[in-house]
């Protein structure tokens, strides 16, 4: 009954009091001004998304049989038709204009201090674009070093001593630090190729190089392309793969960060 529904939809709070989107197996957010209760799923070559908008008495279930499908984005595209037209959310402050020269210092890879997620910033057609490996979104400048997008919330460019950092308060405070930019063509991919095993998980990953691209293989998933983003660090469809070396500089293993799975270590097989 209603009491169970309320319990399932009660959002959690962190130790510092920050309210998060996650409830009891459900994510409670807003989408274009409507309260949304949802959850996604993914395994092997399948992607799913289930959502309902109680104010509209509408539910939607989306099933995809392609591992590269963005189920949440597709579901919201369907909802645009079924529920629309709905206006896009407005920024919390008026948008401001920034010259490209002011955006250039932000270009590159930024690492999240909490889960090693990589945020890549680029400038396209005079706008700052943010990519997390799954989607690329335009950010709107709203003054005082702040940028905004309805899907990500607000980012703030800040100073920490002599270092420039990006801060976001999404399910708790997050800090992104700028990583050294590298030319992907300069990376010697062959030294990363091989089989890597996790004693903790009892599984093995293969890193293969084909046509000057590195791929991460762990059946039954399709090979995942690995994009070099900083020295010994790669991005692979929302995952970060960081390779480890010994004192002689030889690659000895890798560390995987994939959202809730953090710092899962694999040693390289001889």
PDB file of N, CA and C in Angstrom, residues 94-179:
ATOM      1  N   UNK A  94      20.785  33.446 -14.740  1.00  0.00           N
ATOM      2  CA  UNK A  94      20.808  33.819 -16.157  1.00  0.00           C
ATOM      3  C   UNK A  94      22.117  33.396 -16.817  1.00  0.00           C
ATOM      4  N   UNK A  95      22.023  32.961 -18.062  1.00  0.00           N
ATOM      5  CA  UNK A  95      23.208  32.559 -18.813  1.00  0.00           C
ATOM      6  C   UNK A  95      24.067  33.782 -19.117  1.00  0.00           C
ATOM      7  N   UNK A  96      25.374  33.588 -19.145  1.00  0.00           N
ATOM      8  CA  UNK A  96      26.310  34.655 -19.468  1.00  0.00           C
ATOM      9  C   UNK A  96      27.143  34.243 -20.673  1.00  0.00           C
ATOM     10  N   UNK A  97      27.780  35.206 -21.305  1.00  0.00           N
ATOM     11  CA  UNK A  97      28.653  34.938 -22.438  1.00  0.00           C
ATOM     12  C   UNK A  97      30.102  34.880 -21.973  1.00  0.00           C
ATOM     13  N   UNK A  98      30.841  33.876 -22.459  1.00  0.00           N
ATOM     14  CA  UNK A  98      32.256  33.764 -22.161  1.00  0.00           C
ATOM     15  C   UNK A  98      33.022  33.621 -23.468  1.00  0.00           C
ATOM     16  N   UNK A  99      34.113  34.376 -23.648  1.00  0.00           N
ATOM     17  CA  UNK A  99      34.923  34.206 -24.858  1.00  0.00           C
ATOM     18  C   UNK A  99      35.637  32.865 -24.838  1.00  0.00           C
ATOM     19  N   UNK A 100      35.952  32.350 -26.014  1.00  0.00           N
ATOM     20  CA  UNK A 100      36.617  31.048 -26.109  1.00  0.00           C
ATOM     21  C   UNK A 100      37.931  31.045 -25.345  1.00  0.00           C
ATOM     22  N   UNK A 101      38.645  32.176 -25.343  1.00  0.00           N
ATOM     23  CA  UNK A 101      39.934  32.227 -24.648  1.00  0.00           C
ATOM     24  C   UNK A 101      39.778  31.959 -23.160  1.00  0.00           C
ATOM     25  N   UNK A 102      38.616  32.278 -22.583  1.00  0.00           N
ATOM     26  CA  UNK A 102      38.380  32.007 -21.169  1.00  0.00           C
ATOM     27  C   UNK A 102      38.074  30.537 -20.910  1.00  0.00           C
ATOM     28  N   UNK A 103      37.655  29.804 -21.958  1.00  0.00           N
ATOM     29  CA  UNK A 103      37.310  28.390 -21.812  1.00  0.00           C
ATOM     30  C   UNK A 103      38.506  27.475 -22.051  1.00  0.00           C
ATOM     31  N   UNK A 104      39.492  27.951 -22.801  1.00  0.00           N
ATOM     32  CA  UNK A 104      40.600  27.091 -23.206  1.00  0.00           C
ATOM     33  C   UNK A 104      41.361  26.468 -22.034  1.00  0.00           C
ATOM     34  N   UNK A 105      41.565  27.171 -20.902  1.00  0.00           N
ATOM     35  CA  UNK A 105      42.277  26.519 -19.793  1.00  0.00           C
ATOM     36  C   UNK A 105      41.535  25.327 -19.198  1.00  0.00           C
ATOM     37  N   UNK A 106      40.241  25.179 -19.505  1.00  0.00           N
ATOM     38  CA  UNK A 106      39.455  24.079 -18.946  1.00  0.00           C
ATOM     39  C   UNK A 106      39.494  22.835 -19.828  1.00  0.00           C
ATOM     40  N   UNK A 107      40.013  22.959 -21.044  1.00  0.00           N
ATOM     41  CA  UNK A 107      40.019  21.835 -21.979  1.00  0.00           C
ATOM     42  C   UNK A 107      40.912  20.710 -21.445  1.00  0.00           C
ATOM     43  N   UNK A 108      40.418  19.477 -21.541  1.00  0.00           N
ATOM     44  CA  UNK A 108      41.219  18.327 -21.144  1.00  0.00           C
ATOM     45  C   UNK A 108      40.457  17.370 -20.257  1.00  0.00           C
ATOM     46  N   UNK A 109      41.196  16.460 -19.629  1.00  0.00           N
ATOM     47  CA  UNK A 109      40.615  15.415 -18.780  1.00  0.00           C
ATOM     48  C   UNK A 109      40.692  15.836 -17.322  1.00  0.00           C
ATOM     49  N   UNK A 110      39.575  15.653 -16.614  1.00  0.00           N
ATOM     50  CA  UNK A 110      39.487  15.961 -15.193  1.00  0.00           C
ATOM     51  C   UNK A 110      39.059  14.689 -14.466  1.00  0.00           C
ATOM     52  N   UNK A 111      39.740  14.373 -13.351  1.00  0.00           N
ATOM     53  CA  UNK A 111      39.471  13.127 -12.621  1.00  0.00           C
ATOM     54  C   UNK A 111      38.699  13.407 -11.346  1.00  0.00           C
ATOM     55  N   UNK A 112      37.622  12.651 -11.149  1.00  0.00           N
ATOM     56  CA  UNK A 112      36.803  12.753  -9.948  1.00  0.00           C
ATOM     57  C   UNK A 112      37.540  12.093  -8.781  1.00  0.00           C
ATOM     58  N   UNK A 113      37.660  12.809  -7.683  1.00  0.00           N
ATOM     59  CA  UNK A 113      38.405  12.291  -6.540  1.00  0.00           C
ATOM     60  C   UNK A 113      37.683  11.158  -5.822  1.00  0.00           C
ATOM     61  N   UNK A 114      36.371  10.991  -6.029  1.00  0.00           N
ATOM     62  CA  UNK A 114      35.630   9.975  -5.284  1.00  0.00           C
ATOM     63  C   UNK A 114      35.610   8.619  -5.972  1.00  0.00           C
ATOM     64  N   UNK A 115      35.502   8.594  -7.284  1.00  0.00           N
ATOM     65  CA  UNK A 115      35.373   7.297  -7.958  1.00  0.00           C
ATOM     66  C   UNK A 115      36.205   7.188  -9.230  1.00  0.00           C
ATOM     67  N   UNK A 116      37.147   8.135  -9.433  1.00  0.00           N
ATOM     68  CA  UNK A 116      38.066   8.102 -10.566  1.00  0.00           C
ATOM     69  C   UNK A 116      37.359   8.271 -11.909  1.00  0.00           C
ATOM     70  N   UNK A 117      36.115   8.706 -11.900  1.00  0.00           N
ATOM     71  CA  UNK A 117      35.427   8.965 -13.157  1.00  0.00           C
ATOM     72  C   UNK A 117      36.111  10.130 -13.869  1.00  0.00           C
ATOM     73  N   UNK A 118      36.200  10.015 -15.174  1.00  0.00           N
ATOM     74  CA  UNK A 118      36.858  11.042 -15.970  1.00  0.00           C
ATOM     75  C   UNK A 118      35.814  11.934 -16.640  1.00  0.00           C
ATOM     76  N   UNK A 119      35.982  13.218 -16.471  1.00  0.00           N
ATOM     77  CA  UNK A 119      35.159  14.221 -17.141  1.00  0.00           C
ATOM     78  C   UNK A 119      36.058  14.912 -18.153  1.00  0.00           C
ATOM     79  N   UNK A 120      35.683  14.846 -19.422  1.00  0.00           N
ATOM     80  CA  UNK A 120      36.478  15.462 -20.486  1.00  0.00           C
ATOM     81  C   UNK A 120      35.783  16.717 -20.968  1.00  0.00           C
ATOM     82  N   UNK A 121      36.489  17.825 -20.935  1.00  0.00           N
ATOM     83  CA  UNK A 121      35.944  19.103 -21.380  1.00  0.00           C
ATOM     84  C   UNK A 121      36.585  19.510 -22.699  1.00  0.00           C
ATOM     85  N   UNK A 122      35.760  20.009 -23.590  1.00  0.00           N
ATOM     86  CA  UNK A 122      36.230  20.477 -24.896  1.00  0.00           C
ATOM     87  C   UNK A 122      35.411  21.697 -25.290  1.00  0.00           C
ATOM     88  N   UNK A 123      35.908  22.445 -26.244  1.00  0.00           N
ATOM     89  CA  UNK A 123      35.193  23.603 -26.767  1.00  0.00           C
ATOM     90  C   UNK A 123      34.768  23.307 -28.199  1.00  0.00           C
ATOM     91  N   UNK A 124      33.467  23.449 -28.447  1.00  0.00           N
ATOM     92  CA  UNK A 124      32.931  23.200 -29.793  1.00  0.00           C
ATOM     93  C   UNK A 124      31.964  24.327 -30.144  1.00  0.00           C
ATOM     94  N   UNK A 125      32.238  24.969 -31.265  1.00  0.00           N
ATOM     95  CA  UNK A 125      31.390  26.084 -31.719  1.00  0.00           C
ATOM     96  C   UNK A 125      31.223  27.144 -30.632  1.00  0.00           C
ATOM     97  N   UNK A 126      32.314  27.393 -29.901  1.00  0.00           N
ATOM     98  CA  UNK A 126      32.297  28.431 -28.894  1.00  0.00           C
ATOM     99  C   UNK A 126      31.654  28.042 -27.574  1.00  0.00           C
ATOM    100  N   UNK A 127      31.244  26.772 -27.417  1.00  0.00           N
ATOM    101  CA  UNK A 127      30.602  26.329 -26.188  1.00  0.00           C
ATOM    102  C   UNK A 127      31.453  25.272 -25.498  1.00  0.00           C
ATOM    103  N   UNK A 128      31.395  25.261 -24.161  1.00  0.00           N
ATOM    104  CA  UNK A 128      32.097  24.252 -23.391  1.00  0.00           C
ATOM    105  C   UNK A 128      31.260  22.982 -23.360  1.00  0.00           C
ATOM    106  N   UNK A 129      31.869  21.855 -23.762  1.00  0.00           N
ATOM    107  CA  UNK A 129      31.184  20.575 -23.833  1.00  0.00           C
ATOM    108  C   UNK A 129      31.793  19.623 -22.803  1.00  0.00           C
ATOM    109  N   UNK A 130      30.933  18.888 -22.104  1.00  0.00           N
ATOM    110  CA  UNK A 130      31.380  17.932 -21.087  1.00  0.00           C
ATOM    111  C   UNK A 130      31.008  16.521 -21.511  1.00  0.00           C
ATOM    112  N   UNK A 131      31.955  15.600 -21.395  1.00  0.00           N
ATOM    113  CA  UNK A 131      31.705  14.208 -21.748  1.00  0.00           C
ATOM    114  C   UNK A 131      32.188  13.312 -20.621  1.00  0.00           C
ATOM    115  N   UNK A 132      31.346  12.336 -20.244  1.00  0.00           N
ATOM    116  CA  UNK A 132      31.741  11.345 -19.231  1.00  0.00           C
ATOM    117  C   UNK A 132      31.957   9.974 -19.844  1.00  0.00           C
ATOM    118  N   UNK A 133      32.079   9.915 -21.169  1.00  0.00           N
ATOM    119  CA  UNK A 133      32.273   8.648 -21.859  1.00  0.00           C
ATOM    120  C   UNK A 133      30.984   8.047 -22.366  1.00  0.00           C
ATOM    121  N   UNK A 134      29.843   8.452 -21.801  1.00  0.00           N
ATOM    122  CA  UNK A 134      28.548   7.926 -22.230  1.00  0.00           C
ATOM    123  C   UNK A 134      27.749   8.965 -23.007  1.00  0.00           C
ATOM    124  N   UNK A 135      27.924  10.230 -22.686  1.00  0.00           N
ATOM    125  CA  UNK A 135      27.181  11.296 -23.356  1.00  0.00           C
ATOM    126  C   UNK A 135      28.023  12.562 -23.351  1.00  0.00           C
ATOM    127  N   UNK A 136      27.794  13.412 -24.359  1.00  0.00           N
ATOM    128  CA  UNK A 136      28.462  14.702 -24.447  1.00  0.00           C
ATOM    129  C   UNK A 136      27.405  15.788 -24.366  1.00  0.00           C
ATOM    130  N   UNK A 137      27.570  16.711 -23.408  1.00  0.00           N
ATOM    131  CA  UNK A 137      26.538  17.703 -23.126  1.00  0.00           C
ATOM    132  C   UNK A 137      27.126  19.103 -23.162  1.00  0.00           C
ATOM    133  N   UNK A 138      26.377  20.085 -23.713  1.00  0.00           N
ATOM    134  CA  UNK A 138      26.835  21.470 -23.677  1.00  0.00           C
ATOM    135  C   UNK A 138      26.573  22.079 -22.309  1.00  0.00           C
ATOM    136  N   UNK A 139      27.553  22.787 -21.775  1.00  0.00           N
ATOM    137  CA  UNK A 139      27.420  23.446 -20.486  1.00  0.00           C
ATOM    138  C   UNK A 139      27.131  24.928 -20.690  1.00  0.00           C
ATOM    139  N   UNK A 140      26.200  25.454 -19.912  1.00  0.00           N
ATOM    140  CA  UNK A 140      25.828  26.866 -19.990  1.00  0.00           C
ATOM    141  C   UNK A 140      26.541  27.643 -18.899  1.00  0.00           C
ATOM    142  N   UNK A 141      27.328  28.678 -19.252  1.00  0.00           N
ATOM    143  CA  UNK A 141      27.951  29.500 -18.205  1.00  0.00           C
ATOM    144  C   UNK A 141      26.903  30.372 -17.517  1.00  0.00           C
ATOM    145  N   UNK A 142      26.926  30.385 -16.179  1.00  0.00           N
ATOM    146  CA  UNK A 142      25.927  31.151 -15.428  1.00  0.00           C
ATOM    147  C   UNK A 142      26.591  32.121 -14.446  1.00  0.00           C
ATOM    148  N   UNK A 143      27.849  32.466 -14.729  1.00  0.00           N
ATOM    149  CA  UNK A 143      28.535  33.482 -13.948  1.00  0.00           C
ATOM    150  C   UNK A 143      29.288  32.938 -12.757  1.00  0.00           C
ATOM    151  N   UNK A 144      30.295  33.720 -12.294  1.00  0.00           N
ATOM    152  CA  UNK A 144      31.098  33.384 -11.126  1.00  0.00           C
ATOM    153  C   UNK A 144      31.776  32.023 -11.260  1.00  0.00           C
ATOM    154  N   UNK A 145      32.230  31.702 -12.467  1.00  0.00           N
ATOM    155  CA  UNK A 145      32.932  30.443 -12.694  1.00  0.00           C
ATOM    156  C   UNK A 145      32.051  29.219 -12.645  1.00  0.00           C
ATOM    157  N   UNK A 146      30.750  29.396 -12.805  1.00  0.00           N
ATOM    158  CA  UNK A 146      29.807  28.280 -12.722  1.00  0.00           C
ATOM    159  C   UNK A 146      29.255  27.926 -14.099  1.00  0.00           C
ATOM    160  N   UNK A 147      29.030  26.608 -14.283  1.00  0.00           N
ATOM    161  CA  UNK A 147      28.458  26.090 -15.528  1.00  0.00           C
ATOM    162  C   UNK A 147      27.328  25.137 -15.148  1.00  0.00           C
ATOM    163  N   UNK A 148      26.361  24.961 -16.074  1.00  0.00           N
ATOM    164  CA  UNK A 148      25.163  24.196 -15.727  1.00  0.00           C
ATOM    165  C   UNK A 148      24.645  23.433 -16.928  1.00  0.00           C
ATOM    166  N   UNK A 149      24.105  22.256 -16.646  1.00  0.00           N
ATOM    167  CA  UNK A 149      23.293  21.503 -17.612  1.00  0.00           C
ATOM    168  C   UNK A 149      22.233  20.762 -16.816  1.00  0.00           C
ATOM    169  N   UNK A 150      21.047  20.628 -17.383  1.00  0.00           N
ATOM    170  CA  UNK A 150      19.941  20.024 -16.642  1.00  0.00           C
ATOM    171  C   UNK A 150      20.235  18.593 -16.216  1.00  0.00           C
ATOM    172  N   UNK A 151      21.055  17.866 -17.002  1.00  0.00           N
ATOM    173  CA  UNK A 151      21.328  16.464 -16.680  1.00  0.00           C
ATOM    174  C   UNK A 151      22.433  16.294 -15.645  1.00  0.00           C
ATOM    175  N   UNK A 152      23.284  17.287 -15.497  1.00  0.00           N
ATOM    176  CA  UNK A 152      24.425  17.143 -14.601  1.00  0.00           C
ATOM    177  C   UNK A 152      24.368  18.077 -13.395  1.00  0.00           C
ATOM    178  N   UNK A 153      23.519  19.084 -13.473  1.00  0.00           N
ATOM    179  CA  UNK A 153      23.502  20.070 -12.409  1.00  0.00           C
ATOM    180  C   UNK A 153      24.581  21.115 -12.624  1.00  0.00           C
ATOM    181  N   UNK A 154      25.089  21.640 -11.517  1.00  0.00           N
ATOM    182  CA  UNK A 154      25.992  22.787 -11.571  1.00  0.00           C
ATOM    183  C   UNK A 154      27.434  22.390 -11.272  1.00  0.00           C
ATOM    184  N   UNK A 155      28.357  22.908 -12.104  1.00  0.00           N
ATOM    185  CA  UNK A 155      29.786  22.775 -11.860  1.00  0.00           C
ATOM    186  C   UNK A 155      30.341  24.145 -11.499  1.00  0.00           C
ATOM    187  N   UNK A 156      31.379  24.157 -10.660  1.00  0.00           N
ATOM    188  CA  UNK A 156      32.008  25.418 -10.291  1.00  0.00           C
ATOM    189  C   UNK A 156      33.521  25.291 -10.430  1.00  0.00           C
ATOM    190  N   UNK A 157      34.121  26.190 -11.192  1.00  0.00           N
ATOM    191  CA  UNK A 157      35.573  26.249 -11.300  1.00  0.00           C
ATOM    192  C   UNK A 157      36.087  26.990 -10.078  1.00  0.00           C
ATOM    193  N   UNK A 158      37.015  26.368  -9.342  1.00  0.00           N
ATOM    194  CA  UNK A 158      37.454  26.903  -8.062  1.00  0.00           C
ATOM    195  C   UNK A 158      38.974  26.829  -7.974  1.00  0.00           C
ATOM    196  N   UNK A 159      39.505  27.438  -6.931  1.00  0.00           N
ATOM    197  CA  UNK A 159      40.935  27.386  -6.666  1.00  0.00           C
ATOM    198  C   UNK A 159      41.190  26.640  -5.362  1.00  0.00           C
ATOM    199  N   UNK A 160      42.203  25.787  -5.389  1.00  0.00           N
ATOM    200  CA  UNK A 160      42.639  25.064  -4.198  1.00  0.00           C
ATOM    201  C   UNK A 160      44.143  25.274  -4.088  1.00  0.00           C
ATOM    202  N   UNK A 161      44.523  26.313  -3.360  1.00  0.00           N
ATOM    203  CA  UNK A 161      45.922  26.712  -3.355  1.00  0.00           C
ATOM    204  C   UNK A 161      46.293  27.289  -4.705  1.00  0.00           C
ATOM    205  N   UNK A 162      47.284  26.691  -5.342  1.00  0.00           N
ATOM    206  CA  UNK A 162      47.702  27.135  -6.672  1.00  0.00           C
ATOM    207  C   UNK A 162      47.040  26.326  -7.786  1.00  0.00           C
ATOM    208  N   UNK A 163      46.192  25.373  -7.422  1.00  0.00           N
ATOM    209  CA  UNK A 163      45.594  24.452  -8.397  1.00  0.00           C
ATOM    210  C   UNK A 163      44.162  24.854  -8.721  1.00  0.00           C
ATOM    211  N   UNK A 164      43.815  24.728 -10.008  1.00  0.00           N
ATOM    212  CA  UNK A 164      42.435  24.922 -10.441  1.00  0.00           C
ATOM    213  C   UNK A 164      41.705  23.585 -10.367  1.00  0.00           C
ATOM    214  N   UNK A 165      40.546  23.574  -9.736  1.00  0.00           N
ATOM    215  CA  UNK A 165      39.752  22.362  -9.619  1.00  0.00           C
ATOM    216  C   UNK A 165      38.321  22.665 -10.051  1.00  0.00           C
ATOM    217  N   UNK A 166      37.570  21.614 -10.318  1.00  0.00           N
ATOM    218  CA  UNK A 166      36.147  21.745 -10.618  1.00  0.00           C
ATOM    219  C   UNK A 166      35.381  21.032  -9.516  1.00  0.00           C
ATOM    220  N   UNK A 167      34.393  21.694  -8.956  1.00  0.00           N
ATOM    221  CA  UNK A 167      33.614  21.116  -7.862  1.00  0.00           C
ATOM    222  C   UNK A 167      32.160  20.933  -8.302  1.00  0.00           C
ATOM    223  N   UNK A 168      31.571  19.875  -7.791  1.00  0.00           N
ATOM    224  CA  UNK A 168      30.169  19.581  -8.045  1.00  0.00           C
ATOM    225  C   UNK A 168      29.587  18.954  -6.788  1.00  0.00           C
ATOM    226  N   UNK A 169      28.382  19.280  -6.451  1.00  0.00           N
ATOM    227  CA  UNK A 169      27.723  18.686  -5.290  1.00  0.00           C
ATOM    228  C   UNK A 169      26.577  17.806  -5.789  1.00  0.00           C
ATOM    229  N   UNK A 170      26.934  16.579  -6.184  1.00  0.00           N
ATOM    230  CA  UNK A 170      25.950  15.619  -6.678  1.00  0.00           C
ATOM    231  C   UNK A 170      26.107  14.360  -5.847  1.00  0.00           C
ATOM    232  N   UNK A 171      25.117  14.068  -5.010  1.00  0.00           N
ATOM    233  CA  UNK A 171      25.229  12.951  -4.061  1.00  0.00           C
ATOM    234  C   UNK A 171      26.473  13.122  -3.203  1.00  0.00           C
ATOM    235  N   UNK A 172      26.682  14.354  -2.741  1.00  0.00           N
ATOM    236  CA  UNK A 172      27.843  14.662  -1.931  1.00  0.00           C
ATOM    237  C   UNK A 172      28.864  15.457  -2.712  1.00  0.00           C
ATOM    238  N   UNK A 173      29.789  16.107  -2.027  1.00  0.00           N
ATOM    239  CA  UNK A 173      30.780  16.942  -2.718  1.00  0.00           C
ATOM    240  C   UNK A 173      31.734  16.117  -3.559  1.00  0.00           C
ATOM    241  N   UNK A 174      32.025  16.605  -4.747  1.00  0.00           N
ATOM    242  CA  UNK A 174      32.959  15.941  -5.655  1.00  0.00           C
ATOM    243  C   UNK A 174      33.946  16.989  -6.159  1.00  0.00           C
ATOM    244  N   UNK A 175      35.195  16.580  -6.295  1.00  0.00           N
ATOM    245  CA  UNK A 175      36.235  17.474  -6.793  1.00  0.00           C
ATOM    246  C   UNK A 175      36.925  16.810  -7.965  1.00  0.00           C
ATOM    247  N   UNK A 176      37.012  17.529  -9.081  1.00  0.00           N
ATOM    248  CA  UNK A 176      37.700  17.051 -10.273  1.00  0.00           C
ATOM    249  C   UNK A 176      39.029  17.800 -10.403  1.00  0.00           C
ATOM    250  N   UNK A 177      40.103  17.041 -10.656  1.00  0.00           N
ATOM    251  CA  UNK A 177      41.419  17.641 -10.809  1.00  0.00           C
ATOM    252  C   UNK A 177      41.922  17.434 -12.237  1.00  0.00           C
ATOM    253  N   UNK A 178      42.579  18.457 -12.758  1.00  0.00           N
ATOM    254  CA  UNK A 178      43.051  18.445 -14.144  1.00  0.00           C
ATOM    255  C   UNK A 178      44.209  17.466 -14.291  1.00  0.00           C
ATOM    256  N   UNK A 179      44.148  16.629 -15.306  1.00  0.00           N
ATOM    257  CA  UNK A 179      45.229  15.704 -15.589  1.00  0.00           C
ATOM    258  C   UNK A 179      46.052  16.199 -16.765  1.00  0.00           C
TER     259      UNK A 179
END
